[in-house]
Coordinates of C-alpha atoms in Angstrom, one line a residue:
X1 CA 95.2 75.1 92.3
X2 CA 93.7 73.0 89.3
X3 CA 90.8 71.1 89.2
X4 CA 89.1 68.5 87.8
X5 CA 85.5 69.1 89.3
X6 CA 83.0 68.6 86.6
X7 CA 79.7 69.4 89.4
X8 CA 80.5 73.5 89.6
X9 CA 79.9 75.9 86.6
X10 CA 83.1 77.1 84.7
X11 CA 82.9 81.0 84.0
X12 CA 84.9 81.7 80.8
X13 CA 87.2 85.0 80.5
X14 CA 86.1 87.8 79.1
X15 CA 88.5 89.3 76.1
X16 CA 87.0 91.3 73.2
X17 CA 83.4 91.5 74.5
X18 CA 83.5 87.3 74.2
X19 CA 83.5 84.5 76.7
X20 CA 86.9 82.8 76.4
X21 CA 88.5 79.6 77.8
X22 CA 92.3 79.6 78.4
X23 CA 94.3 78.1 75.3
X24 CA 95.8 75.5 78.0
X25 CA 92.5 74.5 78.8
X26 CA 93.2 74.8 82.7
X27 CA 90.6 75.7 85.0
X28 CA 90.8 77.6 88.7
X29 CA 89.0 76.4 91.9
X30 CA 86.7 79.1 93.2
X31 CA 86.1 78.6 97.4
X32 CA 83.0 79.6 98.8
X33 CA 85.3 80.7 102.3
X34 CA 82.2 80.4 104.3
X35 CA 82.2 76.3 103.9
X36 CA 85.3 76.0 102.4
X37 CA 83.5 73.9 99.4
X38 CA 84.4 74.8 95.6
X39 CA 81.9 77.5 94.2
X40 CA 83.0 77.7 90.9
X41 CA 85.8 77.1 88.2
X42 CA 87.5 79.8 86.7
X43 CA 88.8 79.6 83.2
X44 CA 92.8 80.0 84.2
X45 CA 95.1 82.5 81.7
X46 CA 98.7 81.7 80.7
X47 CA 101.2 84.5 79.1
X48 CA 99.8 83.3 75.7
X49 CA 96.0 84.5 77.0
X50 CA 97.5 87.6 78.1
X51 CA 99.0 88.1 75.1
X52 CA 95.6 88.2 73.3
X53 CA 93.9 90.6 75.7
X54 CA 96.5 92.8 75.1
X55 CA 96.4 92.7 71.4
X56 CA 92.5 92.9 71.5
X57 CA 92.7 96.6 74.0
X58 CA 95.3 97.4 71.7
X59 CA 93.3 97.3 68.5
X60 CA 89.8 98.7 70.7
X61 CA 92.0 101.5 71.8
X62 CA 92.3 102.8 68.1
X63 CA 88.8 103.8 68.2
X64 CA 87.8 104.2 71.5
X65 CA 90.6 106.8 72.3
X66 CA 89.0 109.1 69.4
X67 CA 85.8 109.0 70.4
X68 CA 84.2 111.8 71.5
X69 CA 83.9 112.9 75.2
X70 CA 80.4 113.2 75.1
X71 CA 79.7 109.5 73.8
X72 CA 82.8 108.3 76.4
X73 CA 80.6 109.9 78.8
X74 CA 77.2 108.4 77.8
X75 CA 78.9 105.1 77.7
X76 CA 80.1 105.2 81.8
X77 CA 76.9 106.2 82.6
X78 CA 74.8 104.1 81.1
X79 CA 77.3 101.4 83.0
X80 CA 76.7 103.4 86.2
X81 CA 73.1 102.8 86.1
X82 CA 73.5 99.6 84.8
X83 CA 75.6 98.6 87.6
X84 CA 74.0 100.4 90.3
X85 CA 70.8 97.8 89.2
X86 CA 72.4 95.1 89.4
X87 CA 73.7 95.7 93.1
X88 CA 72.1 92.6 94.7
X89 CA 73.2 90.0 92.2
X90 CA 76.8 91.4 92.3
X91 CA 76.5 91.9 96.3
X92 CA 75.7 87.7 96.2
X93 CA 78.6 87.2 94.2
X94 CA 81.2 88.8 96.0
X95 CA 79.6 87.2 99.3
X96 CA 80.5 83.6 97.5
X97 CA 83.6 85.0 96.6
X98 CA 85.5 86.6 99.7
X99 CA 82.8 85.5 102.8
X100 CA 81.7 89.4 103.9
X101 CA 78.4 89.7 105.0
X102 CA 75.8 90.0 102.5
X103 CA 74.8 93.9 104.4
X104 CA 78.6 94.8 104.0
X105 CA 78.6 94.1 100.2
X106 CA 75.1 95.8 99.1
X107 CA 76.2 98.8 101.3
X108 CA 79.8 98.8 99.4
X109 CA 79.0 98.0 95.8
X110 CA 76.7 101.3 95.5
X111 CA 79.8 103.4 95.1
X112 CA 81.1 101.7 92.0
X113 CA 78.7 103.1 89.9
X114 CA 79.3 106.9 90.9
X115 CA 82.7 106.1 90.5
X116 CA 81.4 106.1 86.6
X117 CA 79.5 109.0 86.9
X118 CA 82.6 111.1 89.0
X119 CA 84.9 110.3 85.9
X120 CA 82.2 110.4 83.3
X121 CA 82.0 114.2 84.6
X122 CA 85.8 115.1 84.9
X123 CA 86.4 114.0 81.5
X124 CA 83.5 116.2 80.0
X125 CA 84.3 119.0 82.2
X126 CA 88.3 118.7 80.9
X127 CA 89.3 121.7 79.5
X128 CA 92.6 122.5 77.2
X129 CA 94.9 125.3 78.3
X130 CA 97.0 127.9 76.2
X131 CA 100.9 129.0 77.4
X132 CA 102.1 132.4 76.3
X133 CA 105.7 131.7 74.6
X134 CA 105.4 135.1 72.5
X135 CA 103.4 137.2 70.1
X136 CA 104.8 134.7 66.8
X137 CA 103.3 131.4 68.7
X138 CA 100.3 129.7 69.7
X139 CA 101.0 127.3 72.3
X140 CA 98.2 124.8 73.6
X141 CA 98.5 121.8 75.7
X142 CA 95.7 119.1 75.5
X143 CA 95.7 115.5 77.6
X144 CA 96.0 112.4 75.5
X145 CA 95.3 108.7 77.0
X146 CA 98.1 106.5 77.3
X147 CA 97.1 103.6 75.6
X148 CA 96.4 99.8 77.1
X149 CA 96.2 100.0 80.9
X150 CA 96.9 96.8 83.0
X151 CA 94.6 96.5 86.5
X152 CA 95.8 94.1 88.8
X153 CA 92.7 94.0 91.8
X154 CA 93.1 92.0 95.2
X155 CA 90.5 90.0 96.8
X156 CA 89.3 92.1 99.7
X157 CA 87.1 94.7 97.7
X158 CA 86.8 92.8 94.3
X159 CA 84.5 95.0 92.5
X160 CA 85.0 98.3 93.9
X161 CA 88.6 98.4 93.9
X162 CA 88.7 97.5 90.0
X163 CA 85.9 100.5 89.7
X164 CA 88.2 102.9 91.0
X165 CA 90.8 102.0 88.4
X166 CA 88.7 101.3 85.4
X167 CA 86.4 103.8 85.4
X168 CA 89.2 107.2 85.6
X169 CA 90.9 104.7 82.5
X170 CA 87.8 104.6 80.5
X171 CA 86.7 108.1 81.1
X172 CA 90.2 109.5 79.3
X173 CA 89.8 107.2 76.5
X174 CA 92.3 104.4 77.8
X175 CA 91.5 100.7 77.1
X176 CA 91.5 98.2 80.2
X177 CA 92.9 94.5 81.0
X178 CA 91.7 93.7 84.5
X179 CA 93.8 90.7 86.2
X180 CA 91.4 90.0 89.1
X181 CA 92.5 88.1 92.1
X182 CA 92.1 84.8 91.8
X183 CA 90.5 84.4 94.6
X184 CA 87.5 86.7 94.2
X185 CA 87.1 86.9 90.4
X186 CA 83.4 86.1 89.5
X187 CA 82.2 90.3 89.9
X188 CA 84.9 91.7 87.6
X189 CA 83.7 88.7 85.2
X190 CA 80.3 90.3 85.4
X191 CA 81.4 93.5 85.3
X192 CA 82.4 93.2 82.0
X193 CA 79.5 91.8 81.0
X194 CA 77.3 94.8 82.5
X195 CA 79.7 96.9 80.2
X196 CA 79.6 95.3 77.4
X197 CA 75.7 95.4 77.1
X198 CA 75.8 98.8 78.2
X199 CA 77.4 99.5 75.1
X200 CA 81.2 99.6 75.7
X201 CA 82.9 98.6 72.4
X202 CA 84.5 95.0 72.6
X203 CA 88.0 95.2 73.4
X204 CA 88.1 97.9 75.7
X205 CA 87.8 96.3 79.1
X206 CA 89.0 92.8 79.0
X207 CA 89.0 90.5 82.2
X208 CA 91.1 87.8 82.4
X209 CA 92.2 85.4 85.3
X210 CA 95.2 83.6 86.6
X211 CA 97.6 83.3 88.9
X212 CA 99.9 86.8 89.8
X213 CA 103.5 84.6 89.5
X214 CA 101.8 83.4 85.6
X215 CA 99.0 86.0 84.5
X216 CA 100.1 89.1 86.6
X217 CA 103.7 89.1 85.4
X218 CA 102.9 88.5 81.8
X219 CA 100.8 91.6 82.6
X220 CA 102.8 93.4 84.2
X221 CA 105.9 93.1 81.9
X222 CA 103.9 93.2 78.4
X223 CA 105.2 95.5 76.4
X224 CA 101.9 96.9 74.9
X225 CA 100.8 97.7 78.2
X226 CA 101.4 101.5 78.7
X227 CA 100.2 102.2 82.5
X228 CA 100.3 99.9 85.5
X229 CA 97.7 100.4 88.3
X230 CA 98.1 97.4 91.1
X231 CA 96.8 96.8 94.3
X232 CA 98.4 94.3 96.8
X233 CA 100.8 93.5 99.1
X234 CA 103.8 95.1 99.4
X235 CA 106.1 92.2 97.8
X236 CA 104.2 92.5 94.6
X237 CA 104.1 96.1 94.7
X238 CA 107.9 96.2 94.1
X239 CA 107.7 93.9 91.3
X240 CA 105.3 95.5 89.7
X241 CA 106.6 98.8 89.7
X242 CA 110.4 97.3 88.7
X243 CA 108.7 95.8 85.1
X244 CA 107.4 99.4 85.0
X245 CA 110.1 101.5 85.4
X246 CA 112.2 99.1 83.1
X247 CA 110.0 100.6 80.7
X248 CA 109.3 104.0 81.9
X249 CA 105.5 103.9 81.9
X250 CA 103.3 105.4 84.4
X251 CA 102.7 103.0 87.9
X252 CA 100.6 103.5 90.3
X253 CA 100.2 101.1 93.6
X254 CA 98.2 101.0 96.4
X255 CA 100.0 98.3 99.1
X256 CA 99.7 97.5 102.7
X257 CA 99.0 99.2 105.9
X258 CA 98.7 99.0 109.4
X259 CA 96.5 102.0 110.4
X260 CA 97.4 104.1 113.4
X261 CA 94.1 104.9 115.5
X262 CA 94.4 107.2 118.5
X263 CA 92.1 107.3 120.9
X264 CA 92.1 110.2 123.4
X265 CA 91.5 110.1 126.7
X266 CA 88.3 112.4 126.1
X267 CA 86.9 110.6 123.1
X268 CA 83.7 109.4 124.9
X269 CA 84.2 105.3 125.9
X270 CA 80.7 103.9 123.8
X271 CA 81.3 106.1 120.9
X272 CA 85.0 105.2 120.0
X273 CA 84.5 101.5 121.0
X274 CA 81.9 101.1 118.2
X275 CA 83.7 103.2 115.7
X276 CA 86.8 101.5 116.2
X277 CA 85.1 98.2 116.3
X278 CA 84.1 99.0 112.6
X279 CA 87.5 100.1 111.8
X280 CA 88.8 96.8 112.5
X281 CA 86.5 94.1 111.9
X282 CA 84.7 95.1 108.7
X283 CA 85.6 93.2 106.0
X284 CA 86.9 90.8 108.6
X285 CA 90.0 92.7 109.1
X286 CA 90.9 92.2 105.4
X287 CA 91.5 95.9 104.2
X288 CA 94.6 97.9 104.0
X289 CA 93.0 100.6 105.6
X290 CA 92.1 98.6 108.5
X291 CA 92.2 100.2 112.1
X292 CA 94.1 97.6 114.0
X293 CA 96.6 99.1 115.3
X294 CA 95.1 101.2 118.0
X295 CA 97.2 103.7 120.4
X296 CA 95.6 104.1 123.3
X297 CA 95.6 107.0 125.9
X298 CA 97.1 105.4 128.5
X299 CA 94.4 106.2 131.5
X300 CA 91.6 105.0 130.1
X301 CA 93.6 101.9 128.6
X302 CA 92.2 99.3 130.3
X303 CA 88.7 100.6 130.7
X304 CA 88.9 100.5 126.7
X305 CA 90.5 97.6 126.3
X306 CA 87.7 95.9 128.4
X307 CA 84.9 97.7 126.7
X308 CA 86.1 97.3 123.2
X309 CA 86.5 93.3 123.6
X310 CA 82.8 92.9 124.9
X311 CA 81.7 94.8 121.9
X312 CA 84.1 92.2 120.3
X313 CA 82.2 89.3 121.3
X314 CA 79.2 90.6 120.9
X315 CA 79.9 90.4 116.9
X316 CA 77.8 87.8 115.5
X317 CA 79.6 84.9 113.2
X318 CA 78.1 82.9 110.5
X319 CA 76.3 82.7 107.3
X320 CA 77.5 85.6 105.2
X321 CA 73.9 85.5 103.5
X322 CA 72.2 85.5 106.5
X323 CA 71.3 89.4 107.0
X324 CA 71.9 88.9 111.1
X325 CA 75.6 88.1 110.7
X326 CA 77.9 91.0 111.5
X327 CA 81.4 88.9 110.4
X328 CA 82.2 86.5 108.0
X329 CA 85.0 84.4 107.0
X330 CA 88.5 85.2 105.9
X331 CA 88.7 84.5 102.2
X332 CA 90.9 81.1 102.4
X333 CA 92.8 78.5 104.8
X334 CA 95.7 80.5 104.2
X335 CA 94.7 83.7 105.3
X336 CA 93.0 82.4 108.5
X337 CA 96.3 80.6 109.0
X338 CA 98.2 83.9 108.9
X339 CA 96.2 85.9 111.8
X340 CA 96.5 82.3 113.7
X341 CA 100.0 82.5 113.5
X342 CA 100.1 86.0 114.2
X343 CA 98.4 85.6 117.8
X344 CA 100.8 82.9 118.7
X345 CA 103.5 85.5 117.9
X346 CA 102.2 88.4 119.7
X347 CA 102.2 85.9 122.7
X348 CA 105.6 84.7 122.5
X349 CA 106.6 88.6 122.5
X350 CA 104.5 89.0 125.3
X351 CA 100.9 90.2 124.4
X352 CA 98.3 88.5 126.1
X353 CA 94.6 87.9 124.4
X354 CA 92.1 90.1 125.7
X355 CA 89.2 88.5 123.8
X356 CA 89.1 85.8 120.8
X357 CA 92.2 84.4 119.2
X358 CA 90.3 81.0 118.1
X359 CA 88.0 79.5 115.5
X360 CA 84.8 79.7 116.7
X361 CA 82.7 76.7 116.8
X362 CA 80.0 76.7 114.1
X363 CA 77.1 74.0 112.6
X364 CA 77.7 72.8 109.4
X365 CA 78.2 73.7 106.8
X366 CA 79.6 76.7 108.3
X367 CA 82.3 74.6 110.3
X368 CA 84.1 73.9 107.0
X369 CA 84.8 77.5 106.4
X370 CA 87.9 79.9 107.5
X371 CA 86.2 81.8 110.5
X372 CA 88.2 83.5 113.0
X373 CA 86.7 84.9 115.8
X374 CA 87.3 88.8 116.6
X375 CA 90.8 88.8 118.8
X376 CA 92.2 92.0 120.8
X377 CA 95.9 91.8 121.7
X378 CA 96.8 93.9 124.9
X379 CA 100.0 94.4 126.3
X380 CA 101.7 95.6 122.7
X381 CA 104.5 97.4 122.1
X382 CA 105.1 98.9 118.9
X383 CA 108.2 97.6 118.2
X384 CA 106.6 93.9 118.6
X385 CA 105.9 92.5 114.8
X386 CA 102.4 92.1 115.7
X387 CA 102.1 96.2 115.7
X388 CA 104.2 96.7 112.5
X389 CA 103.1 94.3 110.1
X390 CA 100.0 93.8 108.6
X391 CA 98.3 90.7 109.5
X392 CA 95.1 91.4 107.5
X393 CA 92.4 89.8 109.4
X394 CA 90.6 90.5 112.5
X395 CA 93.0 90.7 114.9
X396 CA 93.8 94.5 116.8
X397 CA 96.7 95.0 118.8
X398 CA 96.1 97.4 121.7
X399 CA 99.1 100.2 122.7
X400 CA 99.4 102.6 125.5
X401 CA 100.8 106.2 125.1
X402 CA 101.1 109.0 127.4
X403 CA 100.7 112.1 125.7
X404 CA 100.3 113.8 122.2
X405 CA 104.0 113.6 121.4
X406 CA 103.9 110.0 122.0
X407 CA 101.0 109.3 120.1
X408 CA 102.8 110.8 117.2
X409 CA 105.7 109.5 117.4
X410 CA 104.0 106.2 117.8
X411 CA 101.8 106.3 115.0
X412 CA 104.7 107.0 112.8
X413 CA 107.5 104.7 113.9
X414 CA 105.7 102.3 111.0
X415 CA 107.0 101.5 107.4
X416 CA 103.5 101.7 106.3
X417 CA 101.6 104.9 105.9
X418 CA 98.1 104.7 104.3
X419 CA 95.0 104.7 106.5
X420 CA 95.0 106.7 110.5
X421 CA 92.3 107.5 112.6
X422 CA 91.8 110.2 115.5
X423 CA 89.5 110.2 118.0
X424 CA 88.8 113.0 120.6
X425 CA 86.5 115.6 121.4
X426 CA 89.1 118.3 121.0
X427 CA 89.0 119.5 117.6
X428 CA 92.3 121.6 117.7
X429 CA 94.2 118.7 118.7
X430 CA 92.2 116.8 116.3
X431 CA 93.5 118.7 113.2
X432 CA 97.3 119.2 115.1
X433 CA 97.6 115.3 115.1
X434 CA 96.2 114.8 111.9
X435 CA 98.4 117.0 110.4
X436 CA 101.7 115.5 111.7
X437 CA 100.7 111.7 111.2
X438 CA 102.6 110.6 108.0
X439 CA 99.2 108.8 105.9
X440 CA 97.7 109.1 103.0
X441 CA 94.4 109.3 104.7
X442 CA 93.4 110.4 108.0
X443 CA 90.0 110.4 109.8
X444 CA 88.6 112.3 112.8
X445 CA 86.4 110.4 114.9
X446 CA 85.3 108.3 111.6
X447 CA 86.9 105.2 109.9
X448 CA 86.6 103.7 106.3
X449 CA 84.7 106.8 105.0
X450 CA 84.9 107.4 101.2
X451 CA 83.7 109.1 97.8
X452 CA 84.6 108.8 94.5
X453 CA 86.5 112.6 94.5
X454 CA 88.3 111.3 97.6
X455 CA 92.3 110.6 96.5
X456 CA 92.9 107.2 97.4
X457 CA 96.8 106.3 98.3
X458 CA 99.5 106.3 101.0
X459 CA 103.1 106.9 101.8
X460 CA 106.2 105.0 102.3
X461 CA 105.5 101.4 102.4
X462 CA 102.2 101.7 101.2
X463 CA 102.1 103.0 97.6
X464 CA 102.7 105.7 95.1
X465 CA 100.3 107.6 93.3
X466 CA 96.1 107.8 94.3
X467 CA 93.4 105.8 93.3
X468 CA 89.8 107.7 92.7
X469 CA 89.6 111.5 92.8
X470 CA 90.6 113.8 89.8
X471 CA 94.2 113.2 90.8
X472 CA 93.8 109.4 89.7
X473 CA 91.8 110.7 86.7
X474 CA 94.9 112.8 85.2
X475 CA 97.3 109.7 85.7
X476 CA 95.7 108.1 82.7
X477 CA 96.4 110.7 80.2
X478 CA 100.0 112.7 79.7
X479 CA 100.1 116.6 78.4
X480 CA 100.8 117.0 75.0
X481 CA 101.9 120.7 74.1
X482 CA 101.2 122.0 70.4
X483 CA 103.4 124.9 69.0
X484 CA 101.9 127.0 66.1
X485 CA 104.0 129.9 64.4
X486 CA 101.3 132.6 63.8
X487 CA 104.2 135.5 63.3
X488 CA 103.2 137.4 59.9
X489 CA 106.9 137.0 58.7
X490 CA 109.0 133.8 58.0
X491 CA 111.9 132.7 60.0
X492 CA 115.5 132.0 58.7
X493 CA 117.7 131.1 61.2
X494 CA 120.8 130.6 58.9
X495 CA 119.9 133.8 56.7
X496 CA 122.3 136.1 59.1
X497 CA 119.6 138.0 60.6
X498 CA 119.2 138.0 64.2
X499 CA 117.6 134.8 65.6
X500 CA 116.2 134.1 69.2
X501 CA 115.2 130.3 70.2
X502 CA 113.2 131.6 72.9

């Protein structure tokens, strides 16, 4: 929405290494989700401001793309140790921003800048390759960037998200324009800053915000634009990569999920009750590799059940800058409306609550803010819409199964298939189920583990292509082969003399 607040700063966008206000002059509210008050304004982008980023990564990519590796590579890291310093302040901003805790974000935000160095390194460790096509030809293939690349971030992991996008584009001699949420904006805004001081040439990562219907469509569909990379919900997803393939460039999307975790009747009661309480409430529930959908040997089902919703309740709520608080806010009204209306439908298909399913009762300023308390349905099936679509907040649905078949066959009967978990002490079985469950990801007796070699991305429902790791890092560039006639005669084809074209 617009505002006409004149008592909260208005950050400008960032295009061509410059602060920028929209052309339209509009203005986005910024909600601080933990009171629900306006934080900030946010300078609000149109098509035409789009436009303009575009044009400006167009023109930095002419230089950037042919500088050398070596100097692309002193660039990221002098951004990696740039950003890595300023950890605290961007930790308080993304605590405005989406409500985590403020322990969540400082722990999160020191990946971003080995994200820099981890591409920084693959793109001075590249190396060109030859193909034999005879004794007359030297054939070499070399990797090229693509051109203008078009981020589009969510709110849930502002920063780090955008990190593992911008930094692999950078690194290969790409230029960037980053369409944060607009919910959570104020850290990629920063970002750029940091950059830009550290010496990244004006023009190659541009940050402007807006609405996705307004400034992530004009985005998405601008014809300079040579490389999608989107993260989101599913919806989105398919628009996005339709305005890509109607131009046959390269799209990558990471989408929902709705993690399988099994839990084994051997995987120890305390230890899998506090794992899996991570799994599902960090971040408030609002990740897409959330563990809330959790499959649940059936003989120790209600032992866990009952353990796992004390630990539940034991969860401290409240300030996200107070270092004691374990869970924060979701990041608006709307979302806390969603896992609300989510509950009521589990009940109506027959779950009952084992713990939560309310707004907890807080002093102010907190009571103005989108808390929802921790909440355990029991009593799921998995054909109940509760267990197959993401509700993306802190609410875990609880499912029996008998055996390791089941489990499988459980954990797969999804559309989604990006985050799963195992837990048991049986490491055979351990790898045998992790094999067989159709996800991107999979962890054994862990949950939201990550580095920046790890491929990042899912299947089905969830995605195509992989954020982070070197196979992100060769999305943005494409092979370019190079044929060279080195033969000691000359070739003529229509001279009669016996030809061959290969």
């Amino acid at each position: 929405m617009t505002t006409a607040v004149q008592d909260v700063r208005l950050v400008p966008m960032m295009i061509n290494g410059a602060e920028a206000l929209s052309r339209s002059g509009r203005a986005l509210d910024i909600l601080n989700p933990a009171t629900g008050r306006v934080a900030a304004r946010v300078a609000a982008a149109d098509a035409d401001d789009i436009d303009g980023a575009v044009r400006c990564a167009q023109d930095a990519f002419a230089s950037w793309s042919r500088t050398s590796v070596s100097e692309r590579a002193k660039t990221l890291h002098r951004i990696a140790d740039a950003v890595t310093e300023a950890v605290p302040r961007l930790a308080a901003l993304e605590s405005e921003c989406n409500g985590r805790p403020i322990s969540e974000m400082r722990a999160q935000l020191g990946i971003v800048g080995e994200l820099f160095r981890y591409n920084a390194a693959l793109a001075l460790a590249q190396r060109g390759e030859t193909v034999d096509i005879g004794p007359d030809h030297l054939c070499y293939l070399e990797r090229v960037p693509l051109g203008v690349c078009g981020v589009i971030t969510p709110f849930n992991h502002p920063l780090t998200i955008m990190a593992r996008s911008v930094a692999p584009a950078l690194a290969a001699g790409n230029t960037v324009v980053v369409k944060p949420s607009e919910l959570t904006p104020l850290t990629a805004l920063e970002f750029a800053r940091i950059a830009k001081q550290a010496g990244l040439p004006d023009g190659a990562l541009n940050v402007v915000v807006g609405l996705g219907a307004e400034a992530g469509a004009a985005l998405a569909n601008h014809p300079l634009v040579a490389k999608l990379d989107f993260t989101g919900g599913e919806g989105a997803g398919r628009a996005i990569s339709v305005a890509g393939a109607s131009r046959f460039i390269e799209v990558t999307t990471e989408l929902g999920g709705k993690s399988p975790v099994i839990v084994f009747d051997d995987a120890g009661l305390e230890r899998a009750v506090n794992g899996i309480a991570f799994a599902g409430f960090v971040a408030t529930g609002q990740t897409c590799v959330a563990g809330t959908r959790l499959l649940i040997q059936d003989g120790i089902y209600d032992r866990f059940v009952d353990a796992l919703s004390q630990k539940a309740e034991s969860i401290r709520i409240g300030d996200p800058f107070d270092p004691s608080t374990q869970l924060g806010p979701l990041v608006s009204d709307r979302q806390r409306q969603r896992a609300e209306d989510y509950v009521a439908l589990g009940l109506a298909e027959g779950a009952r609550i084992a713990t939560g399913g309310r707004r907890p009762d807080l002093p102010p300023p907190f009571d103005g803010g989108f808390y929802f308390q921790p909440t355990i349905l029991a009593n799921v099936r998995n054909d109940m819409r509760v267990a197959q679509e993401e509700i993306f907040g802190p609410v875990l649905v609880a499912i029996p199964f008998s055996d390791e078949e089941d489990a499988i066959a459980k954990a797969n009967d999804i559309p989604f298939g990006l985050g799963s978990a195992v837990w048991t002490r049986d490491i055979a079985r351990a790898h045998r189920v992790a094999r067989r469950i159709e996800a991107g990801l999979t962890w054994i007796n862990d949950h939201h583990r990550l580095g920046p070699a790890l491929p990042w991305g899912g299947m089905k429902a969830s995605g195509h292509g992989k954020q982070s790791g070197r196979e992100a890092f060769e999305t943005f560039s494409e092979i370019k082969s190079t044929l060279v006639r080195i033969a000691p005669h000359d070739t003529d084809w229509f001279g009669g003399a016996t030809q061959r074209l290969n």
